Short mmCIF file of C-alpha atoms and ligand atoms in Angstrom, two decimals:
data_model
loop_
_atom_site.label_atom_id
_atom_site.label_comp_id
_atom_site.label_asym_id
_atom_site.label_seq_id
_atom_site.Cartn_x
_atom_site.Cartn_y
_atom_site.Cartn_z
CA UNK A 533 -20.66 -19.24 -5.10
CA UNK A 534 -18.70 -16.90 -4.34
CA UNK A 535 -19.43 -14.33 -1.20
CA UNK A 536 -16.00 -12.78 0.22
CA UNK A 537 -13.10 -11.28 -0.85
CA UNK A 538 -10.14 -11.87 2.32
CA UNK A 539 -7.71 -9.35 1.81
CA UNK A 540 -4.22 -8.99 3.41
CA UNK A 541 -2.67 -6.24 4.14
CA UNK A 542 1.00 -5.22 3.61
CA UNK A 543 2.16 -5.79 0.70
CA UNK A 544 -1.41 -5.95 -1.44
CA UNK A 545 -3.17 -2.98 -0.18
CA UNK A 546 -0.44 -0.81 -0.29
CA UNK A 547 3.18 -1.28 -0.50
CA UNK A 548 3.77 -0.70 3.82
CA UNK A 549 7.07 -2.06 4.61
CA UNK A 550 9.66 0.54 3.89
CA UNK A 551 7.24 2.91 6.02
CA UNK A 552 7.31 -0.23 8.70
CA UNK A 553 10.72 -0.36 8.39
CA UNK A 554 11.61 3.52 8.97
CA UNK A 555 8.98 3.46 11.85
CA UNK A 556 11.37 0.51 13.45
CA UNK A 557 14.61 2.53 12.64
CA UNK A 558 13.28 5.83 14.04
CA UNK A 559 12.56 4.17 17.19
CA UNK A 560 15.27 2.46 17.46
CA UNK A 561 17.59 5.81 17.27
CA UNK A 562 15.11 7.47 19.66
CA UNK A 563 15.46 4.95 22.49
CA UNK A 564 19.88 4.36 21.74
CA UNK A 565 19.61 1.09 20.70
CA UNK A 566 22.32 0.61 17.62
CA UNK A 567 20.25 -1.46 15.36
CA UNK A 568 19.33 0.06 12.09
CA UNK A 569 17.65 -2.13 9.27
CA UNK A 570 18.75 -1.52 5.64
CA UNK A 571 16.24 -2.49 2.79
CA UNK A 572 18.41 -5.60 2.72
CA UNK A 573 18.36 -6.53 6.60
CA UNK A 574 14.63 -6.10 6.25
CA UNK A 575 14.21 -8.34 3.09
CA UNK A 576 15.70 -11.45 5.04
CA UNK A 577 13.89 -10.13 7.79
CA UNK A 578 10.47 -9.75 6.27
CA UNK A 579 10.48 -14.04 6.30
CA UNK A 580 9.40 -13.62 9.86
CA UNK A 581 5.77 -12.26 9.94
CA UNK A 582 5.41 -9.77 13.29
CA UNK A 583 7.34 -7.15 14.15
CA UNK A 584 7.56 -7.81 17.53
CA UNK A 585 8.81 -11.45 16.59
CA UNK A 586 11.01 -9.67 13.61
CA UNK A 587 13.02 -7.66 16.84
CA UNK A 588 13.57 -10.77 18.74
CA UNK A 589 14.91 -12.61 15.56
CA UNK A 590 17.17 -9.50 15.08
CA UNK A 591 18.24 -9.61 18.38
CA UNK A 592 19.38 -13.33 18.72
CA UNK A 593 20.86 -13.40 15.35
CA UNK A 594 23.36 -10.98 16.91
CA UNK A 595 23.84 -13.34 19.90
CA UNK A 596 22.05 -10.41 22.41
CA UNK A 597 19.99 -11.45 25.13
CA UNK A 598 18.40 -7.27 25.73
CA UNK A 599 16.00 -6.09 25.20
CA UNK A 600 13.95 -8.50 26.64
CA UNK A 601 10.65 -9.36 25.53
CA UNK A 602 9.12 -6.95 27.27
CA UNK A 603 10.94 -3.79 26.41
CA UNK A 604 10.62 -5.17 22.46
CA UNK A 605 6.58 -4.99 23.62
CA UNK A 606 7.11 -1.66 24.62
CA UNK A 607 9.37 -0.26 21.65
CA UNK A 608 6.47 -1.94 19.57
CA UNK A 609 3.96 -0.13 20.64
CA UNK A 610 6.14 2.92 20.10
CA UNK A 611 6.39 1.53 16.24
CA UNK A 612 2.90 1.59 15.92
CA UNK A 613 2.64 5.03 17.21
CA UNK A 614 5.20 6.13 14.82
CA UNK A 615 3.70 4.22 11.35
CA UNK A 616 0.25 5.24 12.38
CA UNK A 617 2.03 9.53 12.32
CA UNK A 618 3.88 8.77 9.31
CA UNK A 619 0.78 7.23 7.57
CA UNK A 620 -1.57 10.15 8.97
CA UNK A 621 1.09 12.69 6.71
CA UNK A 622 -0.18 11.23 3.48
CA UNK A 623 2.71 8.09 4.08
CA UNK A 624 0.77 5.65 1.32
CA UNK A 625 -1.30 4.83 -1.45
CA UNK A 626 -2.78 2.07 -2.34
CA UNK A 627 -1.55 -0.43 -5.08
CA UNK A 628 -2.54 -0.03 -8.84
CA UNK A 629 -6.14 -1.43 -9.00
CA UNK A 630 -7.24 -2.08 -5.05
CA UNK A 631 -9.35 0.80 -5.01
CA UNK A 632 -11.32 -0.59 -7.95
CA UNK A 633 -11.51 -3.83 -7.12
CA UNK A 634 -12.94 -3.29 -3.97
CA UNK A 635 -15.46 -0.86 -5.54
CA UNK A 636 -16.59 -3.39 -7.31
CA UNK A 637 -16.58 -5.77 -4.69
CA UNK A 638 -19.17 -4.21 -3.37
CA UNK A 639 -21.45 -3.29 -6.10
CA UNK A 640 -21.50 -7.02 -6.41
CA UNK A 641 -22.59 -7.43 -2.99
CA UNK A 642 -19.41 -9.20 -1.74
CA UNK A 643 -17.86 -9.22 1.65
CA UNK A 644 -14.87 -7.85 2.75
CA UNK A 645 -12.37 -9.24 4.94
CA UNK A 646 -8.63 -8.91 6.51
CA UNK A 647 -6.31 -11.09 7.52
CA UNK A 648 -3.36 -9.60 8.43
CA UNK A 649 -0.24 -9.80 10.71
CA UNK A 650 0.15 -6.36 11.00
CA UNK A 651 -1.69 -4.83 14.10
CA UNK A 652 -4.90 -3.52 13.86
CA UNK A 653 -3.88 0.31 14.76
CA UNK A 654 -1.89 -0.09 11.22
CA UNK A 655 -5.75 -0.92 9.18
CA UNK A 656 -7.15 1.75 10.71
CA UNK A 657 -4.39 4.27 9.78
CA UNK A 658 -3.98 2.59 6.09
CA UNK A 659 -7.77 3.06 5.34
CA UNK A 660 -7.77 6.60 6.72
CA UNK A 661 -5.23 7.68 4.57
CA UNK A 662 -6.43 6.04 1.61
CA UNK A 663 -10.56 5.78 2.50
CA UNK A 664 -10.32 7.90 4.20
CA UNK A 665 -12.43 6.53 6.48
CA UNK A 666 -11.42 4.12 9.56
CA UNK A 667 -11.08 0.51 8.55
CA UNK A 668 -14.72 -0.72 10.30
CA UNK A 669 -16.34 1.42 7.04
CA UNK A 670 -14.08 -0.21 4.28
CA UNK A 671 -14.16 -3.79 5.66
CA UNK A 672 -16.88 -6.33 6.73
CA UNK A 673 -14.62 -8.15 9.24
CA UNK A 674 -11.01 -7.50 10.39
CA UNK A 675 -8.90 -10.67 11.88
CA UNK A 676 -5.23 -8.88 12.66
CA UNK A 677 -1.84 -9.73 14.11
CA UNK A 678 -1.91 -10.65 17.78
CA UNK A 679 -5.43 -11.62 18.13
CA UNK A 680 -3.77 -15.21 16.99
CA UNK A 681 -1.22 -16.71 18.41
CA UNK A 682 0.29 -18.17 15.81
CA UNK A 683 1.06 -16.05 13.05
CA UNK A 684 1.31 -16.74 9.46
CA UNK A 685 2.61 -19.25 7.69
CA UNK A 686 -0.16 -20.58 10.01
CA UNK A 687 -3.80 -20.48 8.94
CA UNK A 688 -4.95 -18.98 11.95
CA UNK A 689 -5.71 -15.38 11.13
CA UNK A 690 -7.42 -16.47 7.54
CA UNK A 691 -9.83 -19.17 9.94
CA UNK A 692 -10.30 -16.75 11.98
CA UNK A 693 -11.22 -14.33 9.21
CA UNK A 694 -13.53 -17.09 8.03
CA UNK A 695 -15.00 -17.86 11.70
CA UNK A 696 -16.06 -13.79 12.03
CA UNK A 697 -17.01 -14.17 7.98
CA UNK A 698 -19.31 -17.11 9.05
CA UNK A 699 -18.21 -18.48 5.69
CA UNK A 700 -16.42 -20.98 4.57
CA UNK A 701 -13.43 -21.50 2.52
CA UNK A 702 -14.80 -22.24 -0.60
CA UNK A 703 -17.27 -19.33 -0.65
CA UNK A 704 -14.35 -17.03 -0.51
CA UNK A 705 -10.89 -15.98 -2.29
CA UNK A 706 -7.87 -14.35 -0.20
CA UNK A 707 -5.07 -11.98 -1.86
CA UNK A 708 -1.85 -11.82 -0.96
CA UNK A 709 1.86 -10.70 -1.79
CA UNK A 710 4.28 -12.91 -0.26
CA UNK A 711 5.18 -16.53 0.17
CA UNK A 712 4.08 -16.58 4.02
CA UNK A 713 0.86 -14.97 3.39
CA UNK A 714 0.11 -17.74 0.36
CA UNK A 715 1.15 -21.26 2.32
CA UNK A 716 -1.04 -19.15 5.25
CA UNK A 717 -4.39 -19.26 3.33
CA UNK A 718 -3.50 -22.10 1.45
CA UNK A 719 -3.81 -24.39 4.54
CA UNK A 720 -6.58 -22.49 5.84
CA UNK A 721 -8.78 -24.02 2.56
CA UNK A 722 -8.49 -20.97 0.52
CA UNK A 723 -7.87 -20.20 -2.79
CA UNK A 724 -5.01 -17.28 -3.42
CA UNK A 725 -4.43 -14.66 -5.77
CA UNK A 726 -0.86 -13.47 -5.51
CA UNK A 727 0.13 -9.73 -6.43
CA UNK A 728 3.84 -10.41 -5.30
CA UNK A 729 5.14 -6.77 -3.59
CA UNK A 730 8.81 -4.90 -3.91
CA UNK A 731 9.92 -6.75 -1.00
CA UNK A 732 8.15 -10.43 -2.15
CA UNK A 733 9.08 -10.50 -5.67
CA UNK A 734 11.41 -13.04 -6.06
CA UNK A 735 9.38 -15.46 -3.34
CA UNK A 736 8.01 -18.77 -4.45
CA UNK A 737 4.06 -18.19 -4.76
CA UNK A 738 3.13 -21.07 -7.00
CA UNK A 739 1.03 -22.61 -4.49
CA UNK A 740 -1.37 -19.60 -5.50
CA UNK A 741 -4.50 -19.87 -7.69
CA UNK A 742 -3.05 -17.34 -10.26
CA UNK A 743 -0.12 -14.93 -9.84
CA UNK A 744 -0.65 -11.37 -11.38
CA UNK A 745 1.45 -8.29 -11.08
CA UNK A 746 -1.79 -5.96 -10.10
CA UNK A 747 -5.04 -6.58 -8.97
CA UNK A 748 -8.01 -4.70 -10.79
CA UNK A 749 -12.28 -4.69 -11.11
CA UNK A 750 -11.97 -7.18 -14.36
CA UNK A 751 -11.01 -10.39 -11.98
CA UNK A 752 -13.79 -11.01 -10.48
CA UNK A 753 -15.51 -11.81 -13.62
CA UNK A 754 -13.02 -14.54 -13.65
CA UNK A 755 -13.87 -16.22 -9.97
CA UNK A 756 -16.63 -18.57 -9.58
C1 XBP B 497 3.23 -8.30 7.41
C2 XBP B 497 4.07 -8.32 8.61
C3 XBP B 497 4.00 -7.27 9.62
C4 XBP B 497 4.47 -5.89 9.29
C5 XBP B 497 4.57 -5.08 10.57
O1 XBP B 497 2.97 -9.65 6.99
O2 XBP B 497 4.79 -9.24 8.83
O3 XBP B 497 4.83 -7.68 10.66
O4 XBP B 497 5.72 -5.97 8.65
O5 XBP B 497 3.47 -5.19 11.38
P1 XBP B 497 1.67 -10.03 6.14
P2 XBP B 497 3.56 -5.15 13.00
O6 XBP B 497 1.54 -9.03 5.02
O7 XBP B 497 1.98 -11.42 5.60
O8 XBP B 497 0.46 -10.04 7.04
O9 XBP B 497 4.81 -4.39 13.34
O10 XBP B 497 2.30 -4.45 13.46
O11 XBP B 497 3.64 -6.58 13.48
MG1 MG B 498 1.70 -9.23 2.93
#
């Protein structure tokens, strides 16, 4: 039967990116460095999961060896500083029918979960904004981006989700908006619902259990 609900996190909660993306570009102008990511760089972007990963692919698909791996760590962290103070202004909502389904969620008695590549600083200052309460009181467990290794389209975030969960894969469904996020819980058992985002609508999701444009209280009814 079914006992969790593993959510992820930008791009089904709450439509993140373009804040993600203007907390990269502001720091970016703030330290000189000449990058600047349109809404178009960042779709093509967006295929690698990490933002510390996204800057290096940025970096070597213009043929640059700086900044090294370690300043990108460091103008990061800076990102993370700068999403959480954009967020903490009232930055983002959450998408049409999240709030209710996790209501229900729990008046059901369900679990709650993340899996996310994002970092965990980023939960925290989505749920505040939107709970407003820090993400510990909205979700059970929280399994987020560098406490794996490999990021998705590898499982490891969704087992390790599953691991805290003490759960397995069949006594839980995962959401998600992109094609990355979907292959991710895929090979980590799951089943997938798939809310594709602005950024992930024209990805292939049909590995997914059922693709809808919003998520809302009536599905669980439909999940044994
Ligand atoms: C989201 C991501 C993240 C965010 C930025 O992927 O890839 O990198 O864009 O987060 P998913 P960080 O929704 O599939 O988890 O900058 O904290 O890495
Ligand atoms: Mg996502």
């Amino acid at each position: 039967a079914l006992k969790a609900l593993i959510f992820d996190v930008d791009g089904t909660l709450s439509e993140t990116e373009d804040v993600h993306r203007q907390a990269f570009n502001e720091t970016f102008a703030e330290h000189g460095i000449d990058w600047y990511w349109s809404r178009e760089d960042y779709a093509w972007l967006l295929r690698t999961t990490g933002g510390k990963e996204r800057m290096k692919v940025w970096r070597d698909s213009l043929k640059q060896s700086v900044p090294s791996v370690e300043t990108i760590a460091a103008l990061h962290a800076e990102k993370t500083r700068r999403f959480a103070d954009i967020v903490a202004e009232g930055g983002l909502s959450l998408r049409p029918g999240v709030r209710e389904l996790i209501a229900e969620a729990r008046t059901r008695g369900l679990r709650l979960a993340v899996a996310t590549t994002t970092n965990r600083p980023n939960v925290d200052a989505l749920c505040r904004c939107c709970w407003g309460v820090p993400a510990a009181e909205v979700f059970d467990v929280l399994a987020a981006g560098d406490e794996v290794s490999r990021k998705k389209p590898a499982p490891d975030v969704f087992l390790l989700a599953l691991q805290r969960l003490k759960l397995s894969a069949e006594e839980c469904v995962a959401f998600e908006d992109s094609r990355n996020g979907v292959i991710s819980a895929v090979r980590a058992g799951l089943r997938v619902i798939a809310t594709p985002s602005t950024y992930t609508q024209s990805e292939d999701v049909s590995e997914a259990s059922a693709v809808l444009d919003a998520l809302s209280s009536e599905i669980l009814s439909a999940i044994v």
